[in-house]
mmCIF file of C-alpha atoms and ligand atoms in Angstrom:
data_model
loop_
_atom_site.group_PDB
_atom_site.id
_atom_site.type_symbol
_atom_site.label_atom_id
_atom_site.label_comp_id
_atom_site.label_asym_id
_atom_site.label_seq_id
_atom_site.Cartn_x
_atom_site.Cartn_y
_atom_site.Cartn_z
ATOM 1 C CA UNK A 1252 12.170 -3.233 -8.412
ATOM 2 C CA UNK A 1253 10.272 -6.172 -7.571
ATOM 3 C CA UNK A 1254 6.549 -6.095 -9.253
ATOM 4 C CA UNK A 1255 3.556 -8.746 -8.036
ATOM 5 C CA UNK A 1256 0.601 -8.345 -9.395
ATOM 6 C CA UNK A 1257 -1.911 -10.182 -7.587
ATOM 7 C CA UNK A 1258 -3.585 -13.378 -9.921
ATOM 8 C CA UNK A 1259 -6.398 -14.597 -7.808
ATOM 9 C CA UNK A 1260 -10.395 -14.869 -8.706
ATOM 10 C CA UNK A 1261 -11.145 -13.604 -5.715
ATOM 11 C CA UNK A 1262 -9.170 -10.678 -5.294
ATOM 12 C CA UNK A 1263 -10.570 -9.857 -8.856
ATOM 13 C CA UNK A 1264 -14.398 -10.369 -7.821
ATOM 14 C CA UNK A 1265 -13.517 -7.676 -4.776
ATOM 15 C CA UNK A 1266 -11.834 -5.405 -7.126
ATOM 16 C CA UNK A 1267 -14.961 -5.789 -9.541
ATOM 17 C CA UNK A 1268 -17.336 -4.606 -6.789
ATOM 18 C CA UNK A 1269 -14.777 -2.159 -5.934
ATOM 19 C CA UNK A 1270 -14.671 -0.491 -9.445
ATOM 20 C CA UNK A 1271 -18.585 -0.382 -9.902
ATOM 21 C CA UNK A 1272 -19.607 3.098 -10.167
ATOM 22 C CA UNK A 1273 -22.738 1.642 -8.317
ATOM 23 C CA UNK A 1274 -21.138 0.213 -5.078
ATOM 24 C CA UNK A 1275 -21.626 2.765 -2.131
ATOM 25 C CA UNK A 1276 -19.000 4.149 0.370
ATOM 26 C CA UNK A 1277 -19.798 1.578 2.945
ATOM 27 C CA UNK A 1278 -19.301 -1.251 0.813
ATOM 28 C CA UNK A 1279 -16.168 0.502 -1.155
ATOM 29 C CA UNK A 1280 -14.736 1.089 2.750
ATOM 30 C CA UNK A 1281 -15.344 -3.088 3.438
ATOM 31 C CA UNK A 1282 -14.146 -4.422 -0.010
ATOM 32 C CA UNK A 1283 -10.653 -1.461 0.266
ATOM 33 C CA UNK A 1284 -9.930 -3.445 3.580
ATOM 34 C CA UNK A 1285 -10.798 -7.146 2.622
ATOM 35 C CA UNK A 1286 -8.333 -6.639 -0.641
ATOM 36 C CA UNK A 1287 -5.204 -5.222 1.549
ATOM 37 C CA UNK A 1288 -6.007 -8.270 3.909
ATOM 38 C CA UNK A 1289 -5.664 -10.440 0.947
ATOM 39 C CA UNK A 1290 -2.696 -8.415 -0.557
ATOM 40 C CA UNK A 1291 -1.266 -9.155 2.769
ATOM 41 C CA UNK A 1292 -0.378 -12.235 1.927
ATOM 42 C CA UNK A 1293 2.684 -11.498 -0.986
ATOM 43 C CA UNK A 1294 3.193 -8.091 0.672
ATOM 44 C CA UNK A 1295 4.996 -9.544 3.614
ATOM 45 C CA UNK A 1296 6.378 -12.626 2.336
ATOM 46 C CA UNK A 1297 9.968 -11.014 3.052
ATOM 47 C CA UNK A 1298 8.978 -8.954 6.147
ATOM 48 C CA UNK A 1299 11.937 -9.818 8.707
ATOM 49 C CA UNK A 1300 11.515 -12.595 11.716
ATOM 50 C CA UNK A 1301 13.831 -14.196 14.098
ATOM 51 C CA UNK A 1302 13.893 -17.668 15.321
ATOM 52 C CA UNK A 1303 11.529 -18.124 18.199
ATOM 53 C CA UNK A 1304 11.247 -21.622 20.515
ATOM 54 C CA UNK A 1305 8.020 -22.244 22.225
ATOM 55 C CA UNK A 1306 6.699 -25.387 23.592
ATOM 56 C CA UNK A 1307 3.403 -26.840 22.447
ATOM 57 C CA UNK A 1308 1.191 -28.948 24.637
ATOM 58 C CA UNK A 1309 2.960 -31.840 23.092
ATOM 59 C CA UNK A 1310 6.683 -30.788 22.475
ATOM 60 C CA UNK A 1311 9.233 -28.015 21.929
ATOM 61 C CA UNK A 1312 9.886 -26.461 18.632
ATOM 62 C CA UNK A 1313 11.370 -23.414 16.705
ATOM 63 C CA UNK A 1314 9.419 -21.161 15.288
ATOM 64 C CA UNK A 1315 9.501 -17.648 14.352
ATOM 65 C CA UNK A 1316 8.259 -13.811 15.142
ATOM 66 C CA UNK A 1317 8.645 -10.381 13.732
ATOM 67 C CA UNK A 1318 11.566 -9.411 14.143
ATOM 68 C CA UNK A 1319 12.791 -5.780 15.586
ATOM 69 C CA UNK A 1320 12.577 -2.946 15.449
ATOM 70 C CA UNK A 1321 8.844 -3.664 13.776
ATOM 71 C CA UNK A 1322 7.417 -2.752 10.528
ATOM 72 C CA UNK A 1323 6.271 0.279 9.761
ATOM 73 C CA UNK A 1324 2.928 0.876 7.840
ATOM 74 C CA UNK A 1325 2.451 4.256 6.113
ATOM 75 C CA UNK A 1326 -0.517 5.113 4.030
ATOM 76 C CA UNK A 1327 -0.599 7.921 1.954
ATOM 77 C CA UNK A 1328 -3.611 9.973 2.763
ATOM 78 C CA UNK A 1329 -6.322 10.172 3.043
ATOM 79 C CA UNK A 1330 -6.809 7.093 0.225
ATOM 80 C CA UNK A 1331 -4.199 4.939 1.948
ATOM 81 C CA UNK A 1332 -6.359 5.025 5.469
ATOM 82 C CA UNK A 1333 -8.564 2.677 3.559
ATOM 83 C CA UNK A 1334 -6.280 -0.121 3.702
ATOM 84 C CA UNK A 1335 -4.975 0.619 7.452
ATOM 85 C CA UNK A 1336 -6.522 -1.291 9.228
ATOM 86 C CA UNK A 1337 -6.551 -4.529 6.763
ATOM 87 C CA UNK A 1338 -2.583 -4.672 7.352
ATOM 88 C CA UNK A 1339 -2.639 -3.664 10.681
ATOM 89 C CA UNK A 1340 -5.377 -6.583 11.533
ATOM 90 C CA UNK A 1341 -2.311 -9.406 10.509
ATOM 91 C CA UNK A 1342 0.728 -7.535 12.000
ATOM 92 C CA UNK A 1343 -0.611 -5.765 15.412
ATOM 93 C CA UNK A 1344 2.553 -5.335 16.466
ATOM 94 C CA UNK A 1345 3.752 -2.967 13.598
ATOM 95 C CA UNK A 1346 3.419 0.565 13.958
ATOM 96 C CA UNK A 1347 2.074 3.028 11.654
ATOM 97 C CA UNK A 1348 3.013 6.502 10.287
ATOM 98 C CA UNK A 1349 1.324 8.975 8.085
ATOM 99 C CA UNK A 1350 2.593 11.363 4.901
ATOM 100 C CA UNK A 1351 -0.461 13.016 3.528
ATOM 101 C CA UNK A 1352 -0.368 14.274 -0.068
ATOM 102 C CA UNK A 1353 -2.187 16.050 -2.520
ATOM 103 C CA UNK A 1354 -1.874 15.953 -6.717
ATOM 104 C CA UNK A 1355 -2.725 18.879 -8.123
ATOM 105 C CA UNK A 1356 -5.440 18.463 -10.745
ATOM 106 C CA UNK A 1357 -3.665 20.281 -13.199
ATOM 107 C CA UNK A 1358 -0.045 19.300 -13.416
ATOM 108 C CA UNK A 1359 -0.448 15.712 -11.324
ATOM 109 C CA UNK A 1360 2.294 16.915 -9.046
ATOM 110 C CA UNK A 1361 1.915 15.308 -5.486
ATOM 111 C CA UNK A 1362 2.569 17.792 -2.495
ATOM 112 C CA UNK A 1363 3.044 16.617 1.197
ATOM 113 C CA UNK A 1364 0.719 18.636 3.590
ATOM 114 C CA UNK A 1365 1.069 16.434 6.408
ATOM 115 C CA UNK A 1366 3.873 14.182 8.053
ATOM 116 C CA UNK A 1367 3.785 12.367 11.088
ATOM 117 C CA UNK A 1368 6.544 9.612 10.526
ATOM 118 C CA UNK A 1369 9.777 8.314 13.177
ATOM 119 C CA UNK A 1370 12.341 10.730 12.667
ATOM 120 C CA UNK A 1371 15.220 7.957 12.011
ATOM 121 C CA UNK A 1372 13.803 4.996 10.055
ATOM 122 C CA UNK A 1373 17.141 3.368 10.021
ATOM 123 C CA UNK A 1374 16.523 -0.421 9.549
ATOM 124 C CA UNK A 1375 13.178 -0.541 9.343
ATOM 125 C CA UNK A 1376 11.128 -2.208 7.174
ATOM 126 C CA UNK A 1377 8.262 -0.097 5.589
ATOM 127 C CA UNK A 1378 5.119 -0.539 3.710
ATOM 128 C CA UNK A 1379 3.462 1.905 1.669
ATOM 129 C CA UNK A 1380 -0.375 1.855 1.367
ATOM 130 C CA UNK A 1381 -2.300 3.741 -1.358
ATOM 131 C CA UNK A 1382 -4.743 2.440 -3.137
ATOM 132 C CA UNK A 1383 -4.143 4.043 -6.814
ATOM 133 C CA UNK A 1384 -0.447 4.030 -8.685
ATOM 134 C CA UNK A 1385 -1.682 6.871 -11.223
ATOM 135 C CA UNK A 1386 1.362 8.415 -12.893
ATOM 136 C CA UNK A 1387 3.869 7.943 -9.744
ATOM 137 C CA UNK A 1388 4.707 10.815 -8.903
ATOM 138 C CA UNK A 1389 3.226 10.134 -5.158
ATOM 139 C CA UNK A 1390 4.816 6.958 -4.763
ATOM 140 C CA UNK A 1391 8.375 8.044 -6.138
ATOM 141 C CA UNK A 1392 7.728 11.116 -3.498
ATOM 142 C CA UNK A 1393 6.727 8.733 -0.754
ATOM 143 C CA UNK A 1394 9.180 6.425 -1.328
ATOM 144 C CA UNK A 1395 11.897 9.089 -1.301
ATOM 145 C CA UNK A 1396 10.800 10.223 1.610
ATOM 146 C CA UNK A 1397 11.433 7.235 3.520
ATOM 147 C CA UNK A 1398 14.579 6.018 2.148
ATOM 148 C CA UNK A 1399 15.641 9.512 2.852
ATOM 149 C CA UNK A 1400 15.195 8.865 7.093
ATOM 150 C CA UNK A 1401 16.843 5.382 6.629
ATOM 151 C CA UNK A 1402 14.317 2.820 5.645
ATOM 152 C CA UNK A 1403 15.939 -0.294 4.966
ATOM 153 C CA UNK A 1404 13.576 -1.592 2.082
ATOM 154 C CA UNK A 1405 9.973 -0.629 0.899
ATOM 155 C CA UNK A 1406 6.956 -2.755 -0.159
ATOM 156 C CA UNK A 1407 4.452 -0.492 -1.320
ATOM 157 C CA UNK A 1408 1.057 -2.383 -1.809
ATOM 158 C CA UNK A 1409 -1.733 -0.321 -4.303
ATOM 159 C CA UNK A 1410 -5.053 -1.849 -5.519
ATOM 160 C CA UNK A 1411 -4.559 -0.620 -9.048
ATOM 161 C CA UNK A 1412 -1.994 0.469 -11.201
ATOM 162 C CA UNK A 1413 -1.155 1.895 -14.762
ATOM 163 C CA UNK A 1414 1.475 0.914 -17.250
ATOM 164 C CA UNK A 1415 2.775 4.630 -17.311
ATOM 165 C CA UNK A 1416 3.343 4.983 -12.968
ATOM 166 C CA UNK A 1417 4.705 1.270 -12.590
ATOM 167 C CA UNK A 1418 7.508 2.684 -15.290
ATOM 168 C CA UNK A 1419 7.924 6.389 -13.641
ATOM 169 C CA UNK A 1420 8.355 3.970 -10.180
ATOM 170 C CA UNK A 1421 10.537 1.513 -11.396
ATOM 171 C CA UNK A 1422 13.089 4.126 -12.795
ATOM 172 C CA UNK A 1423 13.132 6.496 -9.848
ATOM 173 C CA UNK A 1424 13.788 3.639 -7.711
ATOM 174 C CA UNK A 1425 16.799 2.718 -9.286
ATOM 175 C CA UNK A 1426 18.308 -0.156 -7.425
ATOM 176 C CA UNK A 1427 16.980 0.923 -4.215
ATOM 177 C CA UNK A 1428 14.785 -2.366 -2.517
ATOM 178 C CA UNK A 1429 11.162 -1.899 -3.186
ATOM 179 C CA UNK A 1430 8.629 -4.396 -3.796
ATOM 180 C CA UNK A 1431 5.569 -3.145 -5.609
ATOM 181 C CA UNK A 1432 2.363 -5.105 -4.676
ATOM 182 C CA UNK A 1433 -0.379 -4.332 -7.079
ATOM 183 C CA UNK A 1434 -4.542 -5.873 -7.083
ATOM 184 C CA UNK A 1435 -4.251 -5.328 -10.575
ATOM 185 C CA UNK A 1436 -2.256 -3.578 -13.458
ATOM 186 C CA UNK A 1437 -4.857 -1.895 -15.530
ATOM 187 C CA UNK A 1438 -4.939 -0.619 -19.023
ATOM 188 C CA UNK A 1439 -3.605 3.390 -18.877
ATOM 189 C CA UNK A 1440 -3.850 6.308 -17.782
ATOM 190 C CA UNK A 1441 -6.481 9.024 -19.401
ATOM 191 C CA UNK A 1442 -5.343 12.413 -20.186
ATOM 192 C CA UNK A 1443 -6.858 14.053 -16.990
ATOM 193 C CA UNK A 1444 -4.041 11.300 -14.858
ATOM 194 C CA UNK A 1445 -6.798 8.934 -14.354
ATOM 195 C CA UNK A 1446 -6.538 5.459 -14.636
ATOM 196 C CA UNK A 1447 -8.654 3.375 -16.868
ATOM 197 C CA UNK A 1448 -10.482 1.483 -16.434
ATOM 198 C CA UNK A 1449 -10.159 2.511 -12.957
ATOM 199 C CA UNK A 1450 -12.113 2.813 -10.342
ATOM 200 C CA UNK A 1451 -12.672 7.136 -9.893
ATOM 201 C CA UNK A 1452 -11.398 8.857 -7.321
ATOM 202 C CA UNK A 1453 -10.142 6.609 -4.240
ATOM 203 C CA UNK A 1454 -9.855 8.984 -1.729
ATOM 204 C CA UNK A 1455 -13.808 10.874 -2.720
ATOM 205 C CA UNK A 1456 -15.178 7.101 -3.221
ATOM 206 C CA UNK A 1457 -13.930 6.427 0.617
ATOM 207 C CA UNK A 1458 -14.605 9.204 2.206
ATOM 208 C CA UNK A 1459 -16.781 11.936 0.016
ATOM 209 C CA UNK A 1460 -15.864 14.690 -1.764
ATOM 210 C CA UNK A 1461 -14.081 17.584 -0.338
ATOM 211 C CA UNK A 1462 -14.970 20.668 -1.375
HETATM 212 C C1 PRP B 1480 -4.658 10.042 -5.358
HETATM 213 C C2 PRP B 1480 -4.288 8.617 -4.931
HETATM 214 C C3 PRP B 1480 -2.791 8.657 -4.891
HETATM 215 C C4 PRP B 1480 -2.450 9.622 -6.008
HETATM 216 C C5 PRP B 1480 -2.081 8.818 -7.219
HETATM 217 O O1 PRP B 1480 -4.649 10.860 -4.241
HETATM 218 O O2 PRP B 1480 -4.863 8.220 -3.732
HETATM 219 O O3 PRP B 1480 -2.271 9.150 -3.669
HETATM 220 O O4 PRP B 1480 -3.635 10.399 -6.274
HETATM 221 O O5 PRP B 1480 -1.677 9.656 -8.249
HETATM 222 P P1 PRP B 1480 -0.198 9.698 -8.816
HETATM 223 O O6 PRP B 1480 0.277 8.292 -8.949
HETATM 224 O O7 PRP B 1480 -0.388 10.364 -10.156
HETATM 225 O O8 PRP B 1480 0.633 10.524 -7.879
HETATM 226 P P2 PRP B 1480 -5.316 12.322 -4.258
HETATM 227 O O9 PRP B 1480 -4.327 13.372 -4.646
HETATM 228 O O10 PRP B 1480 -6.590 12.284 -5.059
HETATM 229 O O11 PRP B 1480 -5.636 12.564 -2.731
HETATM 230 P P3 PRP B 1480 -6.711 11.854 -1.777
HETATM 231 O O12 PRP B 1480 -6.166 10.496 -1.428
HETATM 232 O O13 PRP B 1480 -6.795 12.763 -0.609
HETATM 233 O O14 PRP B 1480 -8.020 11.757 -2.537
#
Protein backbone atom coordinates (compact mmCIF):
# COMPACT_ATOMS: atom_id res chain seq x y z
CA UNK A 1 0.00 0.00 0.00
CA UNK A 2 0.90 3.29 -1.15
CA UNK A 3 1.11 5.96 1.93
CA UNK A 4 1.28 10.08 1.23
CA UNK A 5 1.23 12.02 3.87
CA UNK A 6 0.57 15.43 2.95
CA UNK A 7 3.93 18.01 3.71
CA UNK A 8 2.56 21.41 3.06
CA UNK A 9 2.38 24.66 5.57
CA UNK A 10 -0.75 25.24 4.58
CA UNK A 11 -2.51 22.16 4.83
CA UNK A 12 -0.90 22.13 8.40
CA UNK A 13 -2.24 25.77 9.37
CA UNK A 14 -5.95 24.27 8.27
CA UNK A 15 -5.40 21.19 10.21
CA UNK A 16 -4.22 23.47 13.24
CA UNK A 17 -7.53 25.38 13.21
CA UNK A 18 -9.13 22.16 12.61
CA UNK A 19 -7.75 20.46 15.82
CA UNK A 20 -8.48 23.53 18.19
CA UNK A 21 -10.86 22.49 20.72
CA UNK A 22 -11.97 26.22 20.29
CA UNK A 23 -12.89 26.33 16.52
CA UNK A 24 -16.79 26.01 16.11
CA UNK A 25 -18.82 23.64 13.80
CA UNK A 26 -19.11 26.19 11.10
CA UNK A 27 -15.60 26.82 10.80
CA UNK A 28 -14.61 22.91 11.47
CA UNK A 29 -17.39 22.23 8.39
CA UNK A 30 -15.24 25.08 6.03
CA UNK A 31 -11.63 24.07 7.07
CA UNK A 32 -12.93 19.69 6.66
CA UNK A 33 -13.76 20.83 2.99
CA UNK A 34 -10.83 23.30 2.13
CA UNK A 35 -8.27 20.32 3.36
CA UNK A 36 -9.97 17.45 1.03
CA UNK A 37 -9.80 20.21 -1.77
CA UNK A 38 -6.18 20.45 -1.08
CA UNK A 39 -5.74 16.62 -0.50
CA UNK A 40 -7.23 16.53 -3.88
CA UNK A 41 -4.36 17.24 -5.38
CA UNK A 42 -2.05 13.72 -4.57
CA UNK A 43 -5.36 11.86 -4.17
CA UNK A 44 -6.01 11.75 -7.85
CA UNK A 45 -2.72 11.97 -9.31
CA UNK A 46 -3.41 8.31 -10.78
CA UNK A 47 -7.20 8.69 -11.29
CA UNK A 48 -7.69 7.24 -15.00
CA UNK A 49 -8.05 9.68 -18.29
CA UNK A 50 -8.08 9.12 -21.94
CA UNK A 51 -6.61 11.15 -24.63
CA UNK A 52 -8.91 13.94 -25.62
CA UNK A 53 -8.28 16.50 -28.90
CA UNK A 54 -9.86 19.84 -28.74
CA UNK A 55 -9.05 22.87 -30.66
CA UNK A 56 -8.09 26.11 -28.96
CA UNK A 57 -8.77 29.51 -30.44
CA UNK A 58 -5.32 29.25 -31.81
CA UNK A 59 -4.67 25.50 -32.73
CA UNK A 60 -5.50 21.82 -32.20
CA UNK A 61 -4.06 19.77 -29.47
CA UNK A 62 -4.37 16.54 -27.31
CA UNK A 63 -5.37 16.67 -24.17
CA UNK A 64 -7.03 14.55 -21.72
CA UNK A 65 -10.45 13.72 -19.60
CA UNK A 66 -11.66 11.31 -17.03
CA UNK A 67 -11.87 8.47 -18.29
CA UNK A 68 -15.00 5.86 -17.98
CA UNK A 69 -16.85 4.51 -16.29
CA UNK A 70 -16.12 7.61 -13.63
CA UNK A 71 -14.80 7.63 -10.21
CA UNK A 72 -16.57 6.82 -7.51
CA UNK A 73 -16.45 8.86 -4.18
CA UNK A 74 -17.61 7.11 -0.98
CA UNK A 75 -17.45 8.67 2.40
CA UNK A 76 -17.89 6.82 5.33
CA UNK A 77 -20.57 8.39 7.40
CA UNK A 78 -21.57 10.58 8.69
CA UNK A 79 -17.66 12.01 9.24
CA UNK A 80 -16.79 11.36 5.60
CA UNK A 81 -19.85 13.83 4.35
CA UNK A 82 -17.49 16.48 5.53
CA UNK A 83 -15.16 16.10 2.80
CA UNK A 84 -17.96 15.42 -0.03
CA UNK A 85 -18.32 18.08 -1.45
CA UNK A 86 -14.43 19.29 -1.47
CA UNK A 87 -13.77 16.22 -3.97
CA UNK A 88 -16.79 16.43 -5.67
CA UNK A 89 -16.12 20.40 -6.39
CA UNK A 90 -12.76 19.15 -8.75
CA UNK A 91 -14.30 15.97 -10.32
CA UNK A 92 -18.21 16.86 -11.03
CA UNK A 93 -18.45 14.24 -13.13
CA UNK A 94 -17.72 11.41 -10.54
CA UNK A 95 -20.42 9.90 -8.76
CA UNK A 96 -20.77 9.23 -5.21
CA UNK A 97 -21.90 6.34 -2.93
CA UNK A 98 -22.42 5.97 0.74
CA UNK A 99 -21.46 3.00 3.51
CA UNK A 100 -22.36 4.36 6.87
CA UNK A 101 -20.65 2.86 9.94
CA UNK A 102 -20.56 2.91 13.47
CA UNK A 103 -17.47 1.83 16.11
CA UNK A 104 -18.65 0.69 19.04
CA UNK A 105 -17.20 2.60 21.99
CA UNK A 106 -16.25 -0.33 23.71
CA UNK A 107 -14.55 -2.84 21.50
CA UNK A 108 -13.72 -0.18 18.39
CA UNK A 109 -15.45 -2.60 16.08
CA UNK A 110 -16.97 -0.70 13.00
CA UNK A 111 -20.56 -1.92 11.94
CA UNK A 112 -22.26 -0.92 8.57
CA UNK A 113 -25.86 0.44 9.19
CA UNK A 114 -26.28 1.90 5.94
CA UNK A 115 -25.24 1.12 2.20
CA UNK A 116 -26.18 2.78 -0.77
CA UNK A 117 -23.27 1.84 -3.25
CA UNK A 118 -23.46 0.41 -7.38
CA UNK A 119 -24.08 -3.08 -7.07
CA UNK A 120 -21.06 -4.13 -9.55
CA UNK A 121 -18.06 -1.81 -9.06
CA UNK A 122 -16.12 -3.71 -11.59
CA UNK A 123 -13.41 -1.31 -12.96
CA UNK A 124 -14.02 1.47 -11.17
CA UNK A 125 -11.89 3.58 -9.53
CA UNK A 126 -12.90 4.50 -5.88
CA UNK A 127 -12.06 6.93 -3.23
CA UNK A 128 -12.67 6.58 0.29
CA UNK A 129 -13.37 9.71 2.42
CA UNK A 130 -13.19 9.73 6.25
CA UNK A 131 -11.68 12.06 8.02
CA UNK A 132 -10.02 9.95 11.06
CA UNK A 133 -7.78 6.52 10.44
CA UNK A 134 -8.20 5.51 14.29
CA UNK A 135 -7.30 1.84 14.69
CA UNK A 136 -8.58 0.68 11.02
CA UNK A 137 -10.88 -1.35 11.54
CA UNK A 138 -13.42 1.02 9.39
CA UNK A 139 -11.19 1.46 6.63
CA UNK A 140 -10.06 -2.33 6.33
CA UNK A 141 -14.13 -2.86 6.48
CA UNK A 142 -14.71 -0.21 3.87
CA UNK A 143 -12.16 -1.14 1.79
CA UNK A 144 -13.29 -4.77 1.79
CA UNK A 145 -16.36 -3.86 0.97
CA UNK A 146 -15.55 -2.40 -2.23
CA UNK A 147 -12.99 -4.64 -3.54
CA UNK A 148 -15.56 -7.21 -2.72
CA UNK A 149 -18.21 -5.61 -5.71
CA UNK A 150 -15.16 -5.24 -8.07
CA UNK A 151 -13.38 -2.01 -7.47
CA UNK A 152 -10.42 -1.85 -9.47
CA UNK A 153 -8.12 0.18 -6.99
CA UNK A 154 -8.82 2.39 -3.84
CA UNK A 155 -7.41 5.77 -2.71
CA UNK A 156 -8.72 6.40 0.55
CA UNK A 157 -7.96 10.09 1.62
CA UNK A 158 -8.27 10.78 5.82
CA UNK A 159 -7.22 14.07 7.54
CA UNK A 160 -5.44 12.28 10.33
CA UNK A 161 -4.02 9.14 11.06
CA UNK A 162 -2.26 6.95 13.81
CA UNK A 163 0.79 4.78 13.65
CA UNK A 164 -1.32 1.74 14.98
CA UNK A 165 -4.47 1.99 11.93
CA UNK A 166 -1.92 2.91 9.02
CA UNK A 167 -0.27 -0.71 10.17
CA UNK A 168 -3.80 -2.66 10.79
CA UNK A 169 -4.51 -1.02 6.94
CA UNK A 170 -1.48 -1.78 5.36
CA UNK A 171 -1.60 -5.55 6.39
CA UNK A 172 -5.25 -6.21 5.61
CA UNK A 173 -4.68 -4.80 2.32
CA UNK A 174 -2.21 -7.13 1.37
CA UNK A 175 -1.23 -6.47 -2.18
CA UNK A 176 -4.53 -5.27 -3.12
CA UNK A 177 -4.07 -1.38 -4.89
CA UNK A 178 -4.81 1.22 -2.34
CA UNK A 179 -3.34 4.50 -1.95
CA UNK A 180 -3.66 5.98 1.50
CA UNK A 181 -3.80 9.85 1.47
CA UNK A 182 -3.31 11.20 4.91
CA UNK A 183 -3.31 15.44 6.22
CA UNK A 184 -1.15 14.18 8.73
CA UNK A 185 0.20 11.01 10.60
CA UNK A 186 -0.11 11.84 14.22
CA UNK A 187 1.47 10.50 17.31
CA UNK A 188 -0.98 7.32 18.65
CA UNK A 189 -3.75 6.22 19.56
CA UNK A 190 -5.08 6.62 23.44
CA UNK A 191 -6.51 3.73 25.18
CA UNK A 192 -10.22 4.78 24.64
CA UNK A 193 -9.19 4.36 20.30
CA UNK A 194 -8.64 7.98 20.12
CA UNK A 195 -6.06 9.54 18.34
CA UNK A 196 -3.63 11.91 19.84
CA UNK A 197 -3.12 14.50 19.48
CA UNK A 198 -6.17 14.42 17.49
CA UNK A 199 -8.69 16.42 16.87
CA UNK A 200 -12.03 14.70 19.13
CA UNK A 201 -14.67 13.29 17.64
CA UNK A 202 -15.03 14.08 13.72
CA UNK A 203 -18.30 13.12 13.11
CA UNK A 204 -19.85 15.17 16.80
CA UNK A 205 -17.32 18.18 15.85
CA UNK A 206 -19.25 18.31 12.25
CA UNK A 207 -22.39 17.74 12.97
CA UNK A 208 -23.21 17.64 17.01
CA UNK A 209 -23.57 15.06 19.20
CA UNK A 210 -26.07 12.37 18.85
CA UNK A 211 -27.62 11.26 21.63
C1 LIG B 1 -15.17 7.52 13.49
C2 LIG B 1 -14.43 8.05 12.26
C3 LIG B 1 -14.11 6.81 11.49
C4 LIG B 1 -13.89 5.78 12.59
C5 LIG B 1 -12.41 5.65 12.80
O1 LIG B 1 -16.50 7.31 13.16
O2 LIG B 1 -15.15 8.99 11.53
O3 LIG B 1 -15.17 6.38 10.66
O4 LIG B 1 -14.51 6.30 13.78
O5 LIG B 1 -12.15 4.66 13.74
P1 LIG B 1 -11.41 3.30 13.39
O6 LIG B 1 -10.26 3.62 12.50
O7 LIG B 1 -10.96 2.83 14.75
O8 LIG B 1 -12.41 2.38 12.76
P2 LIG B 1 -17.63 7.09 14.28
O9 LIG B 1 -17.81 5.64 14.59
O10 LIG B 1 -17.36 7.99 15.45
O11 LIG B 1 -18.94 7.55 13.53
P3 LIG B 1 -19.41 9.01 13.06
O12 LIG B 1 -18.61 9.35 11.82
O13 LIG B 1 -20.85 8.84 12.78
O14 LIG B 1 -19.13 9.98 14.19
Amino acid sequence: MRVLVAEHPLITHKLTMLRDKNTPSSLFRTLADELMTLLAYEATRDVKVVPHRIETPVAWTDGVILAEPRPLIVPILRAGLGMLDGLLRLMPSAEAGFLGMVRDEKTLQPSVYAERLPANLTGRQCFVLDPMLATGGSLIAAIDYLFDRGATDITAVCLLGAPEGVDAVTAAVDGRDVTLVLGALDERLNEHGFIVPGLGDAGDRLFGVVG
